[in-house]
C-alpha atoms as one frame of an Amber mdcrd trajectory, in Angstrom:
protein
   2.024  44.443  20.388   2.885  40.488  20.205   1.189  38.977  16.879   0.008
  35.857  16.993   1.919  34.392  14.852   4.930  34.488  17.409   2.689  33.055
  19.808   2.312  29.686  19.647  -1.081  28.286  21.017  -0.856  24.874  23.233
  -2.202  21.967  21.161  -3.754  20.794  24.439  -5.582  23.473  25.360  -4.443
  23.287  28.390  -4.506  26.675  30.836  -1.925  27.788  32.855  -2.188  26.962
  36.381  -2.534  29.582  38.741  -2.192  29.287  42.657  -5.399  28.546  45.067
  -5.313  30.792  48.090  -4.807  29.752  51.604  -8.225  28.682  52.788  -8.782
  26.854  49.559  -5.679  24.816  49.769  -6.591  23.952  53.637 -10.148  23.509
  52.501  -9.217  21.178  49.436  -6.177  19.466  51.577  -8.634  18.359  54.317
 -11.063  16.816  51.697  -7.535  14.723  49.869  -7.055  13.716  53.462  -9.885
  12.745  54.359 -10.922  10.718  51.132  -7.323   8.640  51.482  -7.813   7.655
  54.835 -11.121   5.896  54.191  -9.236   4.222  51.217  -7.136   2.832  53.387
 -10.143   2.059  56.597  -9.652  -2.107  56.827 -12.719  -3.865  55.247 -13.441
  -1.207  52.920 -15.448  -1.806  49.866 -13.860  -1.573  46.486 -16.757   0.509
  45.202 -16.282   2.965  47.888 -12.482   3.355  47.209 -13.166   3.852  43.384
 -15.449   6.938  45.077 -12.815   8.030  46.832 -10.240   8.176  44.524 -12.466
   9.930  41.935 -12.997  12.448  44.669  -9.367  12.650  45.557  -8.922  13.199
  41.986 -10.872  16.344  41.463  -9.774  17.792  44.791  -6.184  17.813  42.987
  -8.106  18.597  39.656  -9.609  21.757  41.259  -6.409  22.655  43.672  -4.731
  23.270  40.357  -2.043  20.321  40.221  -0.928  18.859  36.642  -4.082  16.931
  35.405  -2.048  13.517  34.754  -0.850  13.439  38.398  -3.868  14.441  39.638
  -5.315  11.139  37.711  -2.238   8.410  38.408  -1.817   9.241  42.042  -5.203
   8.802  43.583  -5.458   5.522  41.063  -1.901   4.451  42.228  -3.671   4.442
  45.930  -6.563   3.347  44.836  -4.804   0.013  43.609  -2.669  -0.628  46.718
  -5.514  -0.330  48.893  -7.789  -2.886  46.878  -5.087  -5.149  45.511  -1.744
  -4.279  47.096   1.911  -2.719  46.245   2.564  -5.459  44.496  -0.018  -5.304
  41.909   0.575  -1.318  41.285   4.081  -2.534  40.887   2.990  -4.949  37.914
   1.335  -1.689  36.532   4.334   0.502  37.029   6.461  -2.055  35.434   4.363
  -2.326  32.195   1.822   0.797  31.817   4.062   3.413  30.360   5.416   2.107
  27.559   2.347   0.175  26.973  -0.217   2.991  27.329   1.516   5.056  24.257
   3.824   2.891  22.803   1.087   2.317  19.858   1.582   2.808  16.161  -1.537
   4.923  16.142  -0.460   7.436  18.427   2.021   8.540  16.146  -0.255  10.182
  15.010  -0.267  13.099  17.884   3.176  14.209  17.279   2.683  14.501  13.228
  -0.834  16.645  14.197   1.238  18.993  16.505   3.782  19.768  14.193   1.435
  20.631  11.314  -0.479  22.670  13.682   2.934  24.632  15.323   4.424  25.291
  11.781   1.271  26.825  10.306   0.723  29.150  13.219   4.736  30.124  13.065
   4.129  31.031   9.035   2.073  33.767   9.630  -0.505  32.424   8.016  -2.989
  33.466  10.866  -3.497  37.581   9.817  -4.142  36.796   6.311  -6.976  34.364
   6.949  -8.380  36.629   9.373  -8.224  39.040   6.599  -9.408  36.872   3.659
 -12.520  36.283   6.083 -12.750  40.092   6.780 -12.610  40.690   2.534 -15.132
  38.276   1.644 -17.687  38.568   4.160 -17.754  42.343   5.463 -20.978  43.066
   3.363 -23.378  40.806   5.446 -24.906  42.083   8.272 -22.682  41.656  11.496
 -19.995  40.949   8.641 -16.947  41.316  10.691 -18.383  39.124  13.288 -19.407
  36.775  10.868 -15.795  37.248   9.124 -14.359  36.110  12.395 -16.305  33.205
  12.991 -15.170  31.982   9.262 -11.415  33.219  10.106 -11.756  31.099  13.650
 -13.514  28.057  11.113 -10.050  28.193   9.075  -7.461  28.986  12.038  -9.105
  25.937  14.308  -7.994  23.744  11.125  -4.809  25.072  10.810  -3.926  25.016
  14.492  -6.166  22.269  16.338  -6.554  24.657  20.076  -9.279  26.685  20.569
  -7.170  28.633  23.122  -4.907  29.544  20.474  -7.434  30.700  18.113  -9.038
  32.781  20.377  -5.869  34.348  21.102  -4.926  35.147  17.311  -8.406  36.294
  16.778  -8.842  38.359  20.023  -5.928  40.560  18.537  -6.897  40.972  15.411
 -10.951  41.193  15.401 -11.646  42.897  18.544 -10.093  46.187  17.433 -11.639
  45.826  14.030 -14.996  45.496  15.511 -14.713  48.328  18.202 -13.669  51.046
  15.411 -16.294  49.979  13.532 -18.682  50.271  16.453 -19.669  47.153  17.243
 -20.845  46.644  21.008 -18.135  45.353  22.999 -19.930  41.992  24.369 -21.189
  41.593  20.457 -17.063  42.191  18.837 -16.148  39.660  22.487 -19.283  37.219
  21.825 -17.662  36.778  18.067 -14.615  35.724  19.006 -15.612  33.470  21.767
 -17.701  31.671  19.362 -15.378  31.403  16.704 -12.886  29.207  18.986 -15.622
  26.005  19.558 -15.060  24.152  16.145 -11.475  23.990  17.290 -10.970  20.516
  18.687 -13.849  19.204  15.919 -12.149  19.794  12.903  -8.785  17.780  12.108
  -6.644  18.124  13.137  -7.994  17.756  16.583  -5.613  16.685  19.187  -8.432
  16.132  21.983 -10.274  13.950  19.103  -7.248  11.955  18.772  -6.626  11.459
  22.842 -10.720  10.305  23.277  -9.673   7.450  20.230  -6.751   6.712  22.461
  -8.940   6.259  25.878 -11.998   4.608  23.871  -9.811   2.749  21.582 -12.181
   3.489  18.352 -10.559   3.608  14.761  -8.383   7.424  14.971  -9.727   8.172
  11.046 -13.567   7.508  11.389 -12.826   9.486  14.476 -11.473  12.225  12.684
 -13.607  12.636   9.878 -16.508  12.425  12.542 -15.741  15.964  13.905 -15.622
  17.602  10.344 -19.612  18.073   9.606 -20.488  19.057  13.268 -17.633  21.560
  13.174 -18.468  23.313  10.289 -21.910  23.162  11.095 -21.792  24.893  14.591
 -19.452  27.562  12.786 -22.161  28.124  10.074 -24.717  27.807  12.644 -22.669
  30.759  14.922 -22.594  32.950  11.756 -26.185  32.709  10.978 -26.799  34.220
  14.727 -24.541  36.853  14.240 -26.542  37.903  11.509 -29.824  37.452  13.185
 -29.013  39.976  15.677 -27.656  42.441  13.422 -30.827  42.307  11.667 -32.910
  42.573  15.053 -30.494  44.826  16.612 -28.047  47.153  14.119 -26.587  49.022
  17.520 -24.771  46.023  17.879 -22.858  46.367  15.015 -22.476  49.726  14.856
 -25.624  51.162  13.071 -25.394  53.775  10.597 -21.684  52.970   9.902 -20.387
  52.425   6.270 -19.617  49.220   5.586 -16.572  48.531   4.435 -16.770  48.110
   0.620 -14.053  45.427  -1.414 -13.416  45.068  -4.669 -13.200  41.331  -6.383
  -9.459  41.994  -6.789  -9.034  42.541  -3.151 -10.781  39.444  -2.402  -9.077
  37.456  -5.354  -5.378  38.302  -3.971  -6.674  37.458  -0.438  -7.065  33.718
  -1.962  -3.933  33.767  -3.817  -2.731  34.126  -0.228  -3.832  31.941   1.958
  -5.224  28.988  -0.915  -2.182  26.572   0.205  -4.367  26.350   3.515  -7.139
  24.854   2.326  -5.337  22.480   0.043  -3.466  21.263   3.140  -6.836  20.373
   4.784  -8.306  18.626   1.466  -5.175  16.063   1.412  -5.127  15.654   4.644
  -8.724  15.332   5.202  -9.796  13.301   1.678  -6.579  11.052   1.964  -8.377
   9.717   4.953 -11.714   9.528   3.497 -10.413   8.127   0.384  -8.827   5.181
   2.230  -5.497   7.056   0.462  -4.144   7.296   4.167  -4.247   6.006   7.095
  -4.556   8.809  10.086  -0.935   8.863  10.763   0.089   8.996   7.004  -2.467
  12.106   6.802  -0.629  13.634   9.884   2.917  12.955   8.384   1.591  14.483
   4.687   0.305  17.315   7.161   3.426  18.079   8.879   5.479  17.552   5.172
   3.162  20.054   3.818   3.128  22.604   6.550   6.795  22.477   6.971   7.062
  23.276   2.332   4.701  26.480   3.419   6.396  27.660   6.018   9.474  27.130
   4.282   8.103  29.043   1.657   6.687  32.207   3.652   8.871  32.637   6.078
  12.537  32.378   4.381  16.101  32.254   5.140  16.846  32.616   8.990  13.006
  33.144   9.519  12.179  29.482   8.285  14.784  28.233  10.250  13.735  30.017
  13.488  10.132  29.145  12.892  10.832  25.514  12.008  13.229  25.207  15.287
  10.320  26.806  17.613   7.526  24.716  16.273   9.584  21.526  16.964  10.314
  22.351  20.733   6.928  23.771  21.214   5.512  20.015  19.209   8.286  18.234
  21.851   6.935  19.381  24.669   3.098  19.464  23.739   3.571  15.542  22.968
   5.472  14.630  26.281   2.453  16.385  28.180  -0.111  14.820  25.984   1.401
  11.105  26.248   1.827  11.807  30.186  -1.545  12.861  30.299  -2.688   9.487
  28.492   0.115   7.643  31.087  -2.698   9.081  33.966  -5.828   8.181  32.448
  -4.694   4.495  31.771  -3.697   4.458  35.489  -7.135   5.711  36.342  -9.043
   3.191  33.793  -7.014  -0.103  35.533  -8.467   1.523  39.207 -12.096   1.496
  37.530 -11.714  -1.717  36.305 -10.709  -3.532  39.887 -13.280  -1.343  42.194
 -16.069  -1.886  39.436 -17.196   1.689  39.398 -17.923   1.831  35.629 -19.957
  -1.099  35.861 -22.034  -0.353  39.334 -22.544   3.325  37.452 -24.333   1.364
  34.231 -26.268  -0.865  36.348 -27.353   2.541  37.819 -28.075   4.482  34.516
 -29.914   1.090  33.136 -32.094   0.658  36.482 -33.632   4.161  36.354 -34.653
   3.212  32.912 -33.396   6.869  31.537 -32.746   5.348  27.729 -29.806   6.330
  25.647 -31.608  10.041  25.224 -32.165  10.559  28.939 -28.711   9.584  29.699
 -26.941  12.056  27.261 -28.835  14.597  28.377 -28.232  14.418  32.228 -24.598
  14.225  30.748 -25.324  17.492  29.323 -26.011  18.936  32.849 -23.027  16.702
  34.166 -20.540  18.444  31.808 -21.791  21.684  32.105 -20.925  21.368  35.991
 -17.655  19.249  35.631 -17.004  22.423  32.591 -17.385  25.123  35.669 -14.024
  23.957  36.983 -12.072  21.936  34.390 -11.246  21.923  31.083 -11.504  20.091
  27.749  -8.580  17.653  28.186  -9.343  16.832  31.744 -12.986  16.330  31.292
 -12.406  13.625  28.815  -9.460  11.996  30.934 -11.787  11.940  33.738 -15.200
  10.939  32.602 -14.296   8.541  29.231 -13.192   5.302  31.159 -15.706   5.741
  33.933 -18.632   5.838  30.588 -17.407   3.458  27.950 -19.108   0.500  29.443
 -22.738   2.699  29.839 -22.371   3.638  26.230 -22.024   0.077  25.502 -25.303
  -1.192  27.405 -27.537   1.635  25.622 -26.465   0.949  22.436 -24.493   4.495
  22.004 -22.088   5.615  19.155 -18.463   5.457  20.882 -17.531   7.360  17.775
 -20.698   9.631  17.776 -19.814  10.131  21.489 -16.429  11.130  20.706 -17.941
  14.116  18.991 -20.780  14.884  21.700 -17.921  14.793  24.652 -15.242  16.635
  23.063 -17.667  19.640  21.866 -19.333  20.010  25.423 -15.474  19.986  26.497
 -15.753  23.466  24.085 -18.156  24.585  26.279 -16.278  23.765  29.586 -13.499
  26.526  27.981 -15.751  29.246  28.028 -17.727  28.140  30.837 -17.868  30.719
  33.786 -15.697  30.896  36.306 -13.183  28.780  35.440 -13.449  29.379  31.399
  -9.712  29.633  29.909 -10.467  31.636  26.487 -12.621  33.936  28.637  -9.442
  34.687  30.883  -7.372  35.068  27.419  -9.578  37.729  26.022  -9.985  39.763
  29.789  -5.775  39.649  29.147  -5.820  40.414  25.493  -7.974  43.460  26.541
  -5.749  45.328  28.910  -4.025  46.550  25.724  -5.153  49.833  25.514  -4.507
  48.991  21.681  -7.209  46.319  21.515 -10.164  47.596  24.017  -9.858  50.945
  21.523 -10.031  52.897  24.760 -12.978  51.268  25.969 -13.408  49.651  29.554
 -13.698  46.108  29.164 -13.758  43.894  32.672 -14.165  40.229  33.253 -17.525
  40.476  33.600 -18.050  41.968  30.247 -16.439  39.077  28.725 -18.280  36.276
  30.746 -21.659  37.959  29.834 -20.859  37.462  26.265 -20.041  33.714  27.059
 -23.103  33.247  28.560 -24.761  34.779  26.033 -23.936  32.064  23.538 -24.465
  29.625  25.714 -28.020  28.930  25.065 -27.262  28.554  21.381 -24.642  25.767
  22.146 -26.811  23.717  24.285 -29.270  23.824  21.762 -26.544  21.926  19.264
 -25.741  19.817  21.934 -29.211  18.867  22.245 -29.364  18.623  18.309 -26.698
  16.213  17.982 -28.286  14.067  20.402 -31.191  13.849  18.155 -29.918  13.679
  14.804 -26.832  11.853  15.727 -26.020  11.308  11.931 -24.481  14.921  11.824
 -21.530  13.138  13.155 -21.646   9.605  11.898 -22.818  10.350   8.397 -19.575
  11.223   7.114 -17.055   8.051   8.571 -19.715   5.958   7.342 -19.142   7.390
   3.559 -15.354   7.210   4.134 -12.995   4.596   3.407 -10.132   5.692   6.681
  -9.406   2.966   8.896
């Protein structure tokens, strides 16, 4: 069986694409068709070719092609049909070195590499079990040990995809033998995965200060109180329904008793992880470092540990594997960012993002009304795309409607980025649901038990609920997220 610390997770998040069948592709090919050749219809308006190259782009979105293709070419055809070759030339010429070629985005590779080098150390099983120690004697404590171990693991390796995977192999089986109901040991993991792209370092957080152009620390620091919250906030459910139902977590079962020197050498273990988050994270809310300083004193640090742990060849090997993984993760993320800057010059000739606030201001909805039909617009967009490509997709089109009702851009960055959480384990498409129905198979992990797709997405939806409700929460107390960039000193 593969531990996770040999598998990497993808700092994007990003799920494999798999191949539409037939009918879809004819289906989805006579939709692209059709939506380019009334780009191109003479006397078209510009609004109505910013429509159709939004559509175009999630027929490509949907059909499975690479997201940042799916957002440059419709916007590359977009351009020539309201302004002309020539002026997607101009853009050509200048957007990709312009669109990453920024001082702050340094930022991305330094976050990566931190992230790739504390997965390869093998740091992942012993905070699982440091959770496990510590918290086994609540009710629902495995579940509850998981959600702390996901907590930890989301800071260590910034994908919730990732996460899910290290903690799918390691709690699932611990939670079967000790009779836990399979959606309940599922539910726990799935739920353990969402503060991933909240809490630093957070490579989705970092792309939505790219797009909006806000301040990358404040950004940061803005994910930290909302992620710990939800995870606290997860736990405190998990032990609500052991209370109200103990045959989910396997009722008249011993708990498993540990001694204060168990739990003390579990923290003589894994203590260099949490010291890595407190310099990175209070260097930037001291004002000690900027956000790219933090990431490069978070890579430094993360290469010394794994260094340390691993050893001889193994360091070597580890270091080597984290740097190709962190080389390709970056030239997908910046290519992704090439897309979304190509989409962003389409919105601003055809005018979409401003007819779409003149809309939202018209119908008089108010900044509350509008975030919560985006709650419902997420939710749907979340059915068939994922974290990354929901931001790419929907930032540029909402920065100006944000603007005219007054909203947070950095509070937003939080709201969108979360309900991008949602999108992962959002039925049918839902990536970490897929990951767990694969982890599964192994006869190893299900303990025998039959576990289907369906068994997983029930304990998605489960949890759903509950994460709507925080949506809904941070839309009301929107301080959860601004609170703590407004005590900082990052820049």
């Amino acid at each position: 069986m593969t531990t996770p610390a040999t598998e990497a997770p993808s700092p994007t998040g990003t799920p494999a694409r798999e191949r539409r069948s037939a009918p879809v592709l004819v289906v989805g090919g006579a939709i692209l068709a059709a939506a380019l050749a009334v780009m191109f219809v003479p006397g078209m308006s510009r609004e109505m070719i910013g429509v159709c190259a939004i559509a175009a782009m999630l027929v490509l979105i949907f059909l499975n092609m690479h997201i940042g293709l799916a957002l440059a070419l419709p916007a590359m055809a977009g351009l020539v049909a309201v302004s002309g070759p020539l002026a997607l030339e101009n853009v050509l010429l200048t957007l990709p070195y312009d669109s990453v070629a920024e001082w702050t985005m340094s930022v991305i590779p330094m976050f990566v590499f931190m992230g790739l080098l504390l997965w390869r150390s093998g740091i992942t099983e012993q905070l699982y079990d440091a959770g496990k120690q510590w918290l086994s004697w609540l009710p629902g404590g495995l579940g509850v040990g998981t959600t702390a171990a996901g907590a930890g693991l989301s800071a260590v390796s910034g994908s919730t995809a990732g996460t899910t995977y290290a903690l799918a192999r390691i709690g699932i089986p611990e939670m079967l033998k000790a009779g836990y109901h399979k959606r309940m040991a599922i539910g726990s993991v799935i739920v353990a995965g969402l503060p991933g792209q909240l809490v630093p370092p957070s490579i989705l957080l970092v792309v939505y200060a790219g797009i909006s152009e806000s301040p990358i620390g404040p950004q940061l620091l803005a994910g930290i109180v909302p992620g710990i919250l939800i995870a606290v906030i997860c736990a405190a459910t998990l032990v609500g329904l052991a209370l109200l139902r103990p045959s989910l977590v396997g009722t008249g079962r011993a708990r498993p008793r540990t001694s204060w020197a168990e739990r003390g050498r579990t923290l003589r273990v894994v203590w260099p992880v949490p010291a890595l988050i407190a310099i990175v994270i209070g260097g930037m809310f001291g004002g000690i470092f900027t956000a790219t300083e933090a990431g490069a004193a978070g890579a430094l640090g993360a290469l010394l540990l794994t260094l340390w742990k691993r050893r001889g060849d193994g360091a070597v090997r580890a270091v080597g594997q984290a740097a190709i993984g962190t080389l390709a993760a970056v030239g997908t993320i910046f290519f992704l960012l090439l897309g979304a800057e190509v989409l962003t010059r389409l919105l601003a000739v055809t005018r979409i993002a401003s007819v779409f606030t003149d809309w939202v201001v018209s119908a008089g909805l108010g900044a509350t009304g509008f975030l919560l039909l985006m709650i419902v617009v997420y939710l749907a967009l979340g059915t068939f795309l994922e974290g990354m490509a929901l931001l790419l997709l929907t930032v540029p089109v909402l920065l100006p409607t944000l603007e005219a009702l007054d909203i947070s851009v950095l509070w937003f960055g939080v709201f969108a980025v979360f309900m991008g959480e949602l999108a992962v384990i959002t039925p049918p498409v839902g990536i970490v649901a897929f990951i767990i129905a694969g982890i599964v198979r192994d006869p190893e992990v299900s303990q025998g038990q039959k576990i289907t797709i369906g068994d997983v997405f029930m304990a998605a939806l489960f949890f759903l609920p509950l994460c709507i409700a925080y949506a809904i929460l941070l839309i009301l107390v929107p301080d959860i997220a601004t609170w703590l960039p407004s005590l900082g000193n990052a820049s």
